[in-house]
């Protein structure tokens, strides 16, 4: 989505789907619970529900995915049981209402099939992030887990 950044600014972001939002846990406990959660999830199909705009810096234009049955279960491992819809941010930035509207139009212009994307998630990654950071440079990859089919 480089054309979005070119028009509206914002830092370069590595595409990723946020499955569980910010959680305050110790490092060891977060790793243990992440592994426990991953062991109970198989690779799954992720399907875009809608393209939305929000007033949040990290989600001015995002893809929301249909809720997956495992999300609540996985969030429970991390003590994050509130409803959460996985999303993929296409842009970071503080956009005005008008800019968000134009950005949404631009997304559809660039790829009119984006609202019907569907793909398989085969691994999850746990990152330590810093909420005050405005880009991903400070993110620390803690671990990656390849999901396995259960028999």
mmCIF file of C-alpha atoms in Angstrom:
data_model
loop_
_atom_site.group_PDB
_atom_site.id
_atom_site.type_symbol
_atom_site.label_atom_id
_atom_site.label_comp_id
_atom_site.label_asym_id
_atom_site.label_seq_id
_atom_site.Cartn_x
_atom_site.Cartn_y
_atom_site.Cartn_z
ATOM 1 C CA UNK A 1 0.000 0.000 0.000
ATOM 2 C CA UNK A 2 2.864 2.321 -0.819
ATOM 3 C CA UNK A 3 0.535 4.654 -2.778
ATOM 4 C CA UNK A 4 -1.415 5.298 0.451
ATOM 5 C CA UNK A 5 1.755 6.280 2.292
ATOM 6 C CA UNK A 6 2.851 8.445 -0.612
ATOM 7 C CA UNK A 7 -0.399 10.411 -0.457
ATOM 8 C CA UNK A 8 -1.151 10.453 3.279
ATOM 9 C CA UNK A 9 2.270 10.001 4.930
ATOM 10 C CA UNK A 10 2.991 7.752 7.875
ATOM 11 C CA UNK A 11 5.775 5.258 8.571
ATOM 12 C CA UNK A 12 6.477 2.168 6.527
ATOM 13 C CA UNK A 13 4.790 -0.830 8.153
ATOM 14 C CA UNK A 14 5.373 -4.528 7.725
ATOM 15 C CA UNK A 15 2.027 -6.166 6.913
ATOM 16 C CA UNK A 16 0.703 -8.095 9.905
ATOM 17 C CA UNK A 17 -2.629 -9.055 11.426
ATOM 18 C CA UNK A 18 -3.141 -8.022 15.016
ATOM 19 C CA UNK A 19 -4.968 -10.934 16.624
ATOM 20 C CA UNK A 20 -4.755 -9.859 20.275
ATOM 21 C CA UNK A 21 -4.136 -6.259 21.261
ATOM 22 C CA UNK A 22 -1.944 -4.802 23.966
ATOM 23 C CA UNK A 23 -1.478 -7.046 26.998
ATOM 24 C CA UNK A 24 0.567 -6.271 30.101
ATOM 25 C CA UNK A 25 2.256 -9.480 31.262
ATOM 26 C CA UNK A 26 5.725 -10.490 32.374
ATOM 27 C CA UNK A 27 7.952 -11.785 29.584
ATOM 28 C CA UNK A 28 8.052 -15.368 30.872
ATOM 29 C CA UNK A 29 4.320 -15.542 31.516
ATOM 30 C CA UNK A 30 3.486 -14.060 28.092
ATOM 31 C CA UNK A 31 5.719 -16.634 26.362
ATOM 32 C CA UNK A 32 4.214 -19.520 28.338
ATOM 33 C CA UNK A 33 0.650 -18.411 27.623
ATOM 34 C CA UNK A 34 1.424 -17.700 23.956
ATOM 35 C CA UNK A 35 2.740 -21.247 23.529
ATOM 36 C CA UNK A 36 -0.270 -22.697 25.383
ATOM 37 C CA UNK A 37 -2.611 -20.745 23.153
ATOM 38 C CA UNK A 38 -0.796 -21.691 19.938
ATOM 39 C CA UNK A 39 -0.817 -25.387 20.834
ATOM 40 C CA UNK A 40 -4.609 -25.270 20.713
ATOM 41 C CA UNK A 41 -4.948 -23.573 17.333
ATOM 42 C CA UNK A 42 -4.684 -25.169 13.913
ATOM 43 C CA UNK A 43 -3.890 -23.297 10.699
ATOM 44 C CA UNK A 44 -7.054 -21.430 9.774
ATOM 45 C CA UNK A 45 -8.592 -19.419 6.983
ATOM 46 C CA UNK A 46 -8.785 -15.698 7.508
ATOM 47 C CA UNK A 47 -11.347 -13.753 5.468
ATOM 48 C CA UNK A 48 -11.787 -9.992 5.205
ATOM 49 C CA UNK A 49 -15.081 -8.801 6.645
ATOM 50 C CA UNK A 50 -14.785 -5.130 5.687
ATOM 51 C CA UNK A 51 -12.443 -2.242 5.018
ATOM 52 C CA UNK A 52 -12.865 0.402 7.716
ATOM 53 C CA UNK A 53 -11.516 3.717 8.902
ATOM 54 C CA UNK A 54 -10.923 4.617 12.529
ATOM 55 C CA UNK A 55 -9.611 7.585 14.440
ATOM 56 C CA UNK A 56 -6.762 5.553 16.002
ATOM 57 C CA UNK A 57 -3.210 6.322 14.850
ATOM 58 C CA UNK A 58 -2.527 2.614 14.242
ATOM 59 C CA UNK A 59 -5.772 1.931 12.342
ATOM 60 C CA UNK A 60 -6.828 4.893 10.188
ATOM 61 C CA UNK A 61 -7.514 2.457 7.317
ATOM 62 C CA UNK A 62 -7.703 -1.248 8.135
ATOM 63 C CA UNK A 63 -9.007 -4.563 6.979
ATOM 64 C CA UNK A 64 -11.221 -6.211 9.586
ATOM 65 C CA UNK A 65 -11.388 -9.981 9.453
ATOM 66 C CA UNK A 66 -14.360 -12.177 10.255
ATOM 67 C CA UNK A 67 -14.051 -13.202 13.891
ATOM 68 C CA UNK A 68 -12.391 -16.578 14.199
ATOM 69 C CA UNK A 69 -13.723 -18.985 16.834
ATOM 70 C CA UNK A 70 -10.250 -19.386 18.320
ATOM 71 C CA UNK A 71 -9.691 -15.660 18.960
ATOM 72 C CA UNK A 72 -11.632 -15.583 22.230
ATOM 73 C CA UNK A 73 -10.011 -18.831 23.313
ATOM 74 C CA UNK A 74 -6.526 -17.564 22.462
ATOM 75 C CA UNK A 75 -7.199 -14.176 24.057
ATOM 76 C CA UNK A 76 -8.206 -15.976 27.239
ATOM 77 C CA UNK A 77 -4.711 -17.438 27.509
ATOM 78 C CA UNK A 78 -3.378 -13.896 27.503
ATOM 79 C CA UNK A 79 -6.062 -12.607 29.876
ATOM 80 C CA UNK A 80 -7.531 -10.527 27.105
ATOM 81 C CA UNK A 81 -11.099 -11.757 26.886
ATOM 82 C CA UNK A 82 -12.826 -8.664 25.553
ATOM 83 C CA UNK A 83 -14.166 -8.918 22.045
ATOM 84 C CA UNK A 84 -11.497 -8.215 19.465
ATOM 85 C CA UNK A 85 -11.696 -8.352 15.735
ATOM 86 C CA UNK A 86 -8.400 -9.192 14.068
ATOM 87 C CA UNK A 87 -7.282 -6.408 11.745
ATOM 88 C CA UNK A 88 -4.556 -5.508 9.286
ATOM 89 C CA UNK A 89 -3.660 -1.831 9.220
ATOM 90 C CA UNK A 90 -2.961 -0.511 5.737
ATOM 91 C CA UNK A 91 -1.641 2.804 7.025
ATOM 92 C CA UNK A 92 -0.509 4.426 10.281
ATOM 93 C CA UNK A 93 -1.152 8.104 10.912
ATOM 94 C CA UNK A 94 -3.356 10.813 12.369
ATOM 95 C CA UNK A 95 -5.774 11.458 9.536
ATOM 96 C CA UNK A 96 -8.683 13.853 9.496
ATOM 97 C CA UNK A 97 -12.180 12.548 8.756
ATOM 98 C CA UNK A 98 -11.842 13.797 5.182
ATOM 99 C CA UNK A 99 -8.422 12.166 4.736
ATOM 100 C CA UNK A 100 -9.717 8.834 6.064
ATOM 101 C CA UNK A 101 -12.613 9.015 3.603
ATOM 102 C CA UNK A 102 -10.228 9.731 0.704
ATOM 103 C CA UNK A 103 -7.851 6.977 1.863
ATOM 104 C CA UNK A 104 -10.708 4.470 1.923
ATOM 105 C CA UNK A 105 -11.658 5.454 -1.627
ATOM 106 C CA UNK A 106 -8.007 5.121 -2.676
ATOM 107 C CA UNK A 107 -7.801 1.573 -1.234
ATOM 108 C CA UNK A 108 -10.788 0.482 -3.322
ATOM 109 C CA UNK A 109 -9.342 2.251 -6.347
ATOM 110 C CA UNK A 110 -6.012 0.430 -5.930
ATOM 111 C CA UNK A 111 -7.548 -3.004 -5.370
ATOM 112 C CA UNK A 112 -11.285 -3.494 -5.708
ATOM 113 C CA UNK A 113 -10.963 -7.134 -4.596
ATOM 114 C CA UNK A 114 -9.305 -6.300 -1.254
ATOM 115 C CA UNK A 115 -12.601 -6.646 0.635
ATOM 116 C CA UNK A 116 -12.841 -10.280 -0.453
ATOM 117 C CA UNK A 117 -9.317 -11.437 0.443
ATOM 118 C CA UNK A 118 -9.025 -14.869 2.000
ATOM 119 C CA UNK A 119 -5.853 -16.686 3.038
ATOM 120 C CA UNK A 120 -4.496 -19.251 5.477
ATOM 121 C CA UNK A 121 -2.755 -18.267 8.694
ATOM 122 C CA UNK A 122 -0.108 -20.875 9.450
ATOM 123 C CA UNK A 123 1.977 -19.183 12.128
ATOM 124 C CA UNK A 124 1.648 -16.607 14.879
ATOM 125 C CA UNK A 125 4.286 -14.233 16.189
ATOM 126 C CA UNK A 126 4.550 -12.708 19.633
ATOM 127 C CA UNK A 127 6.024 -9.209 19.715
ATOM 128 C CA UNK A 128 6.905 -6.901 22.548
ATOM 129 C CA UNK A 129 5.734 -3.483 21.420
ATOM 130 C CA UNK A 130 6.005 0.005 22.799
ATOM 131 C CA UNK A 131 2.716 1.888 22.632
ATOM 132 C CA UNK A 132 4.381 5.279 22.513
ATOM 133 C CA UNK A 133 6.349 4.354 19.364
ATOM 134 C CA UNK A 134 4.801 5.524 16.103
ATOM 135 C CA UNK A 135 6.366 2.829 13.930
ATOM 136 C CA UNK A 136 7.494 -0.791 14.118
ATOM 137 C CA UNK A 137 11.222 -0.143 14.537
ATOM 138 C CA UNK A 138 11.068 -0.672 18.284
ATOM 139 C CA UNK A 139 9.099 -3.919 18.075
ATOM 140 C CA UNK A 140 10.944 -6.892 19.512
ATOM 141 C CA UNK A 141 10.127 -10.335 18.127
ATOM 142 C CA UNK A 142 9.849 -12.637 21.118
ATOM 143 C CA UNK A 143 8.968 -15.851 19.301
ATOM 144 C CA UNK A 144 7.239 -17.339 16.291
ATOM 145 C CA UNK A 145 5.057 -20.426 16.413
ATOM 146 C CA UNK A 146 4.141 -22.584 13.414
ATOM 147 C CA UNK A 147 0.579 -23.837 13.803
ATOM 148 C CA UNK A 148 0.032 -27.571 13.292
ATOM 149 C CA UNK A 149 -2.925 -29.624 12.178
ATOM 150 C CA UNK A 150 -4.273 -31.783 14.952
ATOM 151 C CA UNK A 151 -5.235 -35.353 14.163
#
